[in-house]
Short mmCIF file of C-alpha atoms in Angstrom, two decimals:
data_model
loop_
_atom_site.label_atom_id
_atom_site.label_comp_id
_atom_site.label_asym_id
_atom_site.label_seq_id
_atom_site.Cartn_x
_atom_site.Cartn_y
_atom_site.Cartn_z
CA MET A 1 0.00 0.00 0.00
CA THR A 2 1.12 3.52 -0.67
CA GLY A 3 1.79 5.57 2.41
CA VAL A 4 4.45 7.44 4.29
CA TRP A 5 4.82 7.10 8.02
CA LEU A 6 6.60 9.38 10.44
CA SER A 7 6.67 8.00 13.94
CA ILE A 8 8.65 8.63 17.07
CA ALA A 9 9.73 5.37 18.67
CA PRO A 10 11.28 5.30 22.15
CA LEU A 11 14.71 3.79 22.65
CA LYS A 12 16.33 2.64 25.87
CA LYS A 13 16.07 4.67 29.03
CA ASN A 14 17.94 8.02 28.94
CA SER A 15 18.43 7.81 25.17
CA ARG A 16 16.86 10.02 22.54
CA ALA A 17 13.80 8.97 20.61
CA SER A 18 14.32 7.90 17.02
CA ILE A 19 12.27 9.00 14.03
CA HIS A 20 11.21 6.27 11.60
CA VAL A 21 10.18 7.09 8.04
CA MET A 22 8.67 4.25 6.04
CA ALA A 23 7.09 4.11 2.62
CA ARG A 24 5.08 1.16 1.38
CA THR A 25 3.72 0.62 -2.08
CA GLY A 26 1.45 -1.94 -3.66
CA ARG A 27 -1.61 -2.49 -5.78
CA THR A 28 -3.94 -1.98 -2.83
CA GLY A 29 -2.73 1.56 -2.11
CA ARG A 30 -4.92 4.19 -0.49
CA ALA A 31 -5.93 7.40 -2.21
CA PRO A 32 -4.31 10.64 -0.94
CA ALA A 33 -5.88 12.14 2.14
CA ALA A 34 -5.11 14.90 4.59
CA LEU A 35 -2.36 14.51 7.16
CA PHE A 36 -3.70 13.60 10.58
CA GLN A 37 -2.04 12.98 13.89
CA PHE A 38 -2.51 10.65 16.82
CA GLY A 39 -0.28 10.14 19.83
CA SER A 40 3.33 10.21 18.66
CA ALA A 41 2.67 8.99 15.11
CA PHE A 42 1.67 10.77 11.92
CA ARG A 43 0.07 9.28 8.82
CA ILE A 44 0.41 10.90 5.44
CA GLY A 45 -1.55 10.04 2.32
CA LEU A 46 -3.94 7.41 3.67
CA THR A 47 -7.70 7.33 3.11
CA MET A 48 -9.92 5.29 5.42
CA LYS A 49 -10.94 1.94 3.98
CA ILE A 50 -14.35 0.29 4.36
CA GLY A 51 -14.59 -3.49 4.38
CA ILE A 52 -17.38 -5.94 5.14
CA SER A 53 -17.67 -8.86 7.51
CA ILE A 54 -20.53 -10.87 6.04
CA THR A 55 -22.97 -12.25 8.59
CA SER A 56 -22.61 -16.04 8.84
CA ALA A 57 -25.45 -16.67 11.34
CA HIS A 58 -28.98 -16.77 9.93
CA ASP A 59 -32.06 -17.63 11.96
CA LEU A 60 -34.35 -20.10 10.22
CA SER A 61 -37.32 -17.89 11.09
CA ASN A 62 -35.80 -15.27 8.75
CA ILE A 63 -34.37 -17.41 5.96
CA GLY A 64 -36.90 -20.25 5.83
CA ASP A 65 -34.36 -22.85 4.69
CA VAL A 66 -30.59 -23.24 4.82
CA ARG A 67 -30.04 -22.72 1.08
CA THR A 68 -31.58 -19.26 1.37
CA GLY A 69 -29.07 -18.30 4.06
CA ALA A 70 -26.17 -19.32 1.82
CA ARG A 71 -27.70 -17.43 -1.12
CA TRP A 72 -28.07 -14.30 1.01
CA MET A 73 -24.36 -14.40 1.83
CA ILE A 74 -23.45 -14.76 -1.85
CA GLU A 75 -25.73 -11.84 -2.77
CA ARG A 76 -24.16 -9.68 -0.07
CA ALA A 77 -20.66 -10.39 -1.35
CA ALA A 78 -21.74 -9.35 -4.85
CA ALA A 79 -23.37 -6.18 -3.49
CA ALA A 80 -20.22 -5.32 -1.51
CA ARG A 81 -18.12 -5.64 -4.65
CA GLN A 82 -20.53 -3.44 -6.61
CA ALA A 83 -20.33 -0.83 -3.84
CA GLY A 84 -16.54 -0.75 -4.24
CA LEU A 85 -15.75 -1.92 -0.72
CA ASP A 86 -12.09 -2.49 0.06
CA SER A 87 -12.16 -5.87 1.80
CA LEU A 88 -14.39 -8.85 2.59
CA PHE A 89 -14.26 -11.21 5.56
CA ILE A 90 -16.22 -14.06 7.08
CA GLY A 91 -16.27 -15.19 10.71
CA ASP A 92 -15.67 -18.36 12.72
CA HIS A 93 -17.97 -20.05 15.23
CA HIS A 94 -18.98 -23.63 15.99
CA VAL A 95 -21.77 -25.77 17.51
CA THR A 96 -24.36 -23.01 17.24
CA GLY A 97 -28.07 -23.46 17.75
CA THR A 98 -28.86 -21.39 14.67
CA PRO A 99 -27.35 -22.03 11.21
CA TYR A 100 -23.80 -20.69 11.02
CA TYR A 101 -22.11 -21.16 7.65
CA GLN A 102 -18.52 -22.33 8.08
CA ASN A 103 -15.82 -19.97 6.91
CA THR A 104 -13.48 -21.96 4.67
CA PRO A 105 -16.02 -23.56 2.29
CA MET A 106 -18.25 -20.48 2.30
CA LEU A 107 -15.39 -18.12 1.52
CA GLY A 108 -14.33 -20.39 -1.34
CA ARG A 109 -17.76 -19.74 -2.88
CA LEU A 110 -17.76 -16.01 -2.11
CA LEU A 111 -14.42 -15.54 -3.87
CA ALA A 112 -16.24 -16.13 -7.16
CA GLU A 113 -18.20 -12.91 -6.49
CA TRP A 114 -15.37 -10.77 -5.19
CA GLY A 115 -12.58 -9.75 -7.57
CA ASP A 116 -9.07 -8.63 -6.63
CA ALA A 117 -9.71 -6.57 -3.47
CA ASP A 118 -8.44 -7.75 -0.08
CA VAL A 119 -10.21 -10.81 1.30
CA GLY A 120 -9.93 -13.08 4.30
CA ALA A 121 -11.50 -14.99 7.14
CA LEU A 122 -11.47 -15.03 10.92
CA TYR A 123 -10.17 -18.16 12.64
CA ILE A 124 -10.32 -18.89 16.36
CA LEU A 125 -6.80 -20.29 16.51
CA PRO A 126 -7.01 -22.35 19.74
CA LEU A 127 -9.73 -24.48 18.08
CA TRP A 128 -7.71 -25.34 14.98
CA GLN A 129 -5.06 -27.95 14.18
CA PRO A 130 -2.25 -25.83 12.69
CA VAL A 131 -1.36 -28.02 9.69
CA LEU A 132 -4.98 -28.29 8.58
CA LEU A 133 -5.53 -24.55 8.95
CA ALA A 134 -2.26 -23.67 7.20
CA GLU A 135 -3.31 -25.78 4.21
CA GLN A 136 -6.82 -24.33 4.09
CA VAL A 137 -5.63 -20.72 4.25
CA ALA A 138 -2.89 -21.32 1.67
CA THR A 139 -5.46 -22.86 -0.67
CA LEU A 140 -7.86 -19.93 -0.22
CA ALA A 141 -5.00 -17.50 -0.82
CA SER A 142 -4.20 -19.35 -4.04
CA ILE A 143 -7.81 -18.97 -5.22
CA ALA A 144 -8.07 -15.31 -4.21
CA GLU A 145 -7.13 -12.71 -6.82
CA GLY A 146 -6.06 -10.19 -4.18
CA ARG A 147 -4.23 -10.10 -0.86
CA PHE A 148 -5.37 -12.67 1.71
CA ILE A 149 -5.75 -11.59 5.33
CA MET A 150 -6.21 -13.99 8.23
CA GLN A 151 -8.07 -12.42 11.13
CA CYS A 152 -7.65 -14.41 14.32
CA GLY A 153 -8.49 -14.35 18.00
CA LEU A 154 -8.70 -16.36 21.20
CA GLY A 155 -12.42 -17.10 20.99
CA ARG A 156 -14.87 -17.54 23.82
CA GLY A 157 -17.58 -19.91 24.93
CA GLU A 158 -16.95 -23.16 26.80
CA ASP A 159 -19.43 -24.99 24.55
CA GLN A 160 -17.46 -24.65 21.33
CA PHE A 161 -14.14 -25.39 23.03
CA SER A 162 -15.40 -28.59 24.65
CA ALA A 163 -17.10 -29.64 21.40
CA MET A 164 -13.76 -29.34 19.61
CA GLY A 165 -11.90 -31.20 22.37
CA ARG A 166 -10.04 -28.09 23.51
CA ASP A 167 -9.42 -26.73 26.99
CA ILE A 168 -10.50 -23.10 27.16
CA ARG A 169 -8.05 -22.47 30.03
CA PHE A 170 -5.11 -22.77 27.65
CA ARG A 171 -6.35 -20.35 24.99
CA PRO A 172 -3.43 -17.88 25.15
CA SER A 173 -0.64 -20.44 24.82
CA ALA A 174 -2.58 -22.44 22.21
CA PHE A 175 -3.12 -19.24 20.22
CA GLU A 176 0.55 -18.25 20.22
CA GLU A 177 1.78 -21.75 19.39
CA CYS A 178 -0.70 -22.09 16.53
CA LEU A 179 0.17 -18.70 15.02
CA ASN A 180 3.91 -19.40 15.19
CA SER A 181 3.41 -22.79 13.52
CA LEU A 182 1.22 -21.28 10.79
CA ARG A 183 3.83 -18.72 9.85
CA GLN A 184 6.55 -21.36 9.70
CA LEU A 185 4.41 -23.66 7.54
CA TRP A 186 3.50 -20.81 5.17
CA ARG A 187 7.22 -20.11 4.70
CA GLY A 188 7.70 -23.70 3.53
CA GLU A 189 9.48 -24.90 6.66
CA THR A 190 9.22 -28.39 8.11
CA VAL A 191 7.47 -28.01 11.44
CA SER A 192 6.99 -30.22 14.50
CA SER A 193 5.34 -29.35 17.80
CA ASN A 194 5.14 -30.91 21.25
CA GLY A 195 2.98 -28.12 22.67
CA ARG A 196 -0.79 -27.77 22.86
CA ASN A 197 -0.94 -29.30 19.38
CA LYS A 198 1.33 -32.29 18.98
CA PHE A 199 2.20 -32.93 15.35
CA GLY A 200 4.96 -33.29 12.82
CA PRO A 201 7.17 -33.26 11.08
CA ALA A 202 4.96 -31.50 8.51
CA THR A 203 5.32 -29.33 5.43
CA ILE A 204 2.50 -27.99 3.26
CA ALA A 205 1.85 -27.27 -0.42
CA PRO A 206 0.71 -25.11 -2.05
CA LEU A 207 2.36 -22.25 -0.22
CA PRO A 208 0.55 -18.90 -0.21
CA PRO A 209 1.37 -16.85 -3.34
CA GLU A 210 2.15 -13.86 -1.09
CA PRO A 211 2.75 -13.57 2.67
CA ILE A 212 -0.47 -13.90 4.67
CA ASP A 213 -1.29 -10.76 6.63
CA VAL A 214 -2.35 -11.51 10.21
CA TRP A 215 -4.86 -9.24 11.96
CA ILE A 216 -5.33 -10.12 15.62
CA GLY A 217 -8.66 -9.32 17.24
CA ALA A 218 -8.31 -8.29 20.87
CA ASN A 219 -10.14 -6.32 23.54
CA ALA A 220 -8.62 -7.00 26.98
CA THR A 221 -5.39 -5.13 27.73
CA VAL A 222 -3.23 -8.27 27.78
CA ALA A 223 -4.77 -9.40 24.49
CA ILE A 224 -4.15 -6.00 22.87
CA GLU A 225 -0.54 -6.19 24.04
CA ARG A 226 -0.29 -9.64 22.41
CA ALA A 227 -1.72 -8.21 19.18
CA ALA A 228 0.88 -5.43 19.30
CA ARG A 229 3.64 -8.00 19.69
CA MET A 230 2.50 -10.71 17.26
CA GLY A 231 0.18 -9.17 14.70
CA ASP A 232 0.65 -7.40 11.39
CA ALA A 233 -2.43 -5.42 12.44
CA TRP A 234 -4.89 -5.15 15.31
CA LEU A 235 -8.67 -5.52 14.93
CA ALA A 236 -10.77 -3.75 17.58
CA GLU A 237 -14.06 -5.28 18.70
CA PRO A 238 -17.48 -4.05 17.49
CA SER A 239 -18.91 -3.62 21.01
CA LEU A 240 -16.81 -0.53 21.82
CA ASN A 241 -18.36 2.93 21.87
CA ILE A 242 -16.29 5.82 20.55
CA GLU A 243 -14.57 6.60 23.86
CA GLN A 244 -13.81 2.93 24.50
CA ALA A 245 -12.43 2.70 20.96
CA ARG A 246 -10.19 5.68 21.70
CA ALA A 247 -8.94 4.14 24.96
CA ALA A 248 -8.30 0.77 23.29
CA PHE A 249 -6.35 2.46 20.49
CA ASN A 250 -4.20 4.26 23.05
CA THR A 251 -3.51 0.94 24.78
CA TYR A 252 -2.39 -0.52 21.46
CA ARG A 253 -0.26 2.51 20.59
CA GLN A 254 1.46 2.43 23.97
CA ALA A 255 2.13 -1.31 23.64
CA ARG A 256 3.78 -0.76 20.26
CA GLU A 257 5.87 2.09 21.66
CA LEU A 258 7.10 -0.10 24.52
CA LEU A 259 8.19 -2.66 21.93
CA GLY A 260 10.03 0.05 19.99
CA LEU A 261 7.67 -0.42 17.05
CA PRO A 262 5.75 2.12 14.97
CA ILE A 263 2.00 1.90 14.47
CA PRO A 264 1.49 -0.53 11.57
CA GLU A 265 -0.01 0.38 8.25
CA THR A 266 -3.41 -1.03 9.23
CA VAL A 267 -5.35 -0.57 12.46
CA ALA A 268 -8.89 -1.86 11.96
CA ILE A 269 -12.13 -1.75 13.90
CA ARG A 270 -15.34 -3.76 13.48
CA ARG A 271 -18.63 -1.90 13.45
CA ASP A 272 -22.24 -3.10 13.17
CA ILE A 273 -24.13 -0.62 11.03
CA HIS A 274 -27.14 0.34 8.95
CA VAL A 275 -26.93 2.98 6.23
CA ALA A 276 -30.37 4.55 5.86
CA GLU A 277 -31.63 6.55 2.90
CA HIS A 278 -32.54 9.52 5.09
CA PRO A 279 -32.36 10.54 8.79
CA ASN A 280 -36.00 9.62 9.46
CA GLU A 281 -35.38 6.02 8.41
CA ALA A 282 -32.27 5.97 10.60
CA ASP A 283 -34.29 7.20 13.58
CA LEU A 284 -36.84 4.43 13.03
CA ILE A 285 -34.17 1.71 12.85
CA ARG A 286 -32.51 3.14 15.96
CA GLN A 287 -35.82 3.04 17.87
CA GLN A 288 -36.37 -0.59 16.86
CA VAL A 289 -32.87 -1.53 18.05
CA ASN A 290 -33.44 0.30 21.35
CA GLN A 291 -36.63 -1.71 21.89
CA THR A 292 -35.37 -5.16 20.90
CA GLY A 293 -31.65 -4.92 21.73
CA TYR A 294 -28.83 -6.09 19.50
CA ARG A 295 -26.32 -8.81 20.46
CA GLY A 296 -26.07 -7.36 23.96
CA PHE A 297 -24.29 -4.29 22.56
CA SER A 298 -24.77 -0.80 23.91
CA THR A 299 -26.59 1.24 21.27
CA ASP A 300 -23.78 3.82 21.26
CA ALA A 301 -21.48 1.14 19.81
CA LEU A 302 -23.71 0.86 16.72
CA ILE A 303 -23.58 3.22 13.75
CA ILE A 304 -26.97 3.99 12.22
CA GLY A 305 -27.51 6.95 9.94
CA ASP A 306 -27.84 8.32 6.44
CA PRO A 307 -24.67 8.49 4.29
CA ASP A 308 -23.69 11.92 5.65
CA GLN A 309 -24.11 10.79 9.25
CA MET A 310 -22.20 7.56 8.58
CA ALA A 311 -19.28 9.44 7.01
CA ALA A 312 -19.10 11.72 10.06
CA GLU A 313 -19.01 8.69 12.39
CA PHE A 314 -16.28 7.02 10.34
CA ARG A 315 -14.23 10.24 10.39
CA GLN A 316 -14.27 10.12 14.19
CA LEU A 317 -12.69 6.67 14.03
CA GLN A 318 -10.15 7.93 11.50
CA GLU A 319 -9.21 10.85 13.73
CA ILE A 320 -8.48 8.41 16.56
CA GLY A 321 -6.11 6.52 14.26
CA TYR A 322 -8.13 3.65 12.78
CA THR A 323 -7.40 3.09 9.11
CA ASP A 324 -10.04 0.45 8.26
CA VAL A 325 -13.61 0.02 9.42
CA ILE A 326 -15.01 -3.47 8.84
CA VAL A 327 -18.79 -3.29 8.82
CA ARG A 328 -21.55 -5.81 9.36
CA SER A 329 -25.21 -5.18 8.65
CA LEU A 330 -27.31 -5.19 11.80
CA HIS A 331 -30.60 -5.56 9.90
CA PRO A 332 -31.84 -9.18 9.74
CA TYR A 333 -33.60 -8.92 6.38
CA GLN A 334 -31.96 -9.16 2.99
CA GLY A 335 -33.62 -6.24 1.20
CA HIS A 336 -32.63 -3.75 3.90
CA THR A 337 -29.10 -5.16 4.06
CA ILE A 338 -28.51 -4.96 0.30
CA ALA A 339 -29.83 -1.39 0.23
CA SER A 340 -27.53 -0.47 3.13
CA LEU A 341 -24.55 -1.97 1.30
CA GLN A 342 -25.38 -0.04 -1.86
CA ARG A 343 -25.48 3.23 0.10
CA LEU A 344 -22.03 2.50 1.53
CA SER A 345 -20.61 3.56 -1.84
CA ARG A 346 -21.88 7.08 -1.07
CA VAL A 347 -20.24 6.96 2.36
CA LYS A 348 -16.99 5.77 0.82
CA ALA A 349 -17.03 8.60 -1.73
CA GLN A 350 -17.16 11.16 1.09
CA LEU A 351 -14.04 9.69 2.71
CA GLU A 352 -11.89 9.81 -0.43
#
């Protein structure tokens, strides 16, 4: 990606700070934008990107049958491409009471709708056998026309851990071991492990056509610090309101500074949204959400508005330091979701 970074990174105690200047180029570059500042880092020439995390969970009372749920996901991927969104992702969850379409096979189908923009999937690493996951991601990356990004996290919920034969108490160590093994396997190394996953020796083919970018989702302070240490990027949770998002970003920035590292090219945040045609429609959707609730989120963590209001909300995130906002439609019905995706192109135009 095209961009120039100026950042002040601390050195050892009693020594002067150093100034790092980095330029990155690539086919997924950002359009020029105004200089903005956060903390001790400056970003020049970067425009905020909008990606989509396509909903994988579909209640049968809404979709009627499981084929409809899969078709809705395919239609949403096509609509996201037509809207010119910058990235597409799909999530990871297991043993759910409601239909949840699994990420690897579903993403393989969605790639046919997508094109050469960034694409990826979330994987709860402690649940996965590293060799199997390395092969699946490398295969998806070989199918994808653009850059492949693996989002990953610790996961939660005793039910899915026990169903997969995993001990939830060991999530942090299992996560780190799995990620280290994945990176070695993707480099073509022969890997063995006697840790949480015992395997090997193993090598994989095909290898990814380009390095896999790793975005680590994290919310707790210790998890954000892990993301700062191990990730190519950090992905903030969708449940944060604007002040919580600011505080979490500062935690991440400080963790990078303590490591002597600049803020990376990408700092992403998930947001659940609805883009309305006009403010009155937005008010109606907001009232409905207030009455029924939404995923246990506080309503001030959701972004609901017309294109002008949405652009203003996204600019607040940009001013904090987030470079990418990954959206998910909060409306359960397909017609409203497709219309919201189409209007995102108008939001995106205001940010360029």
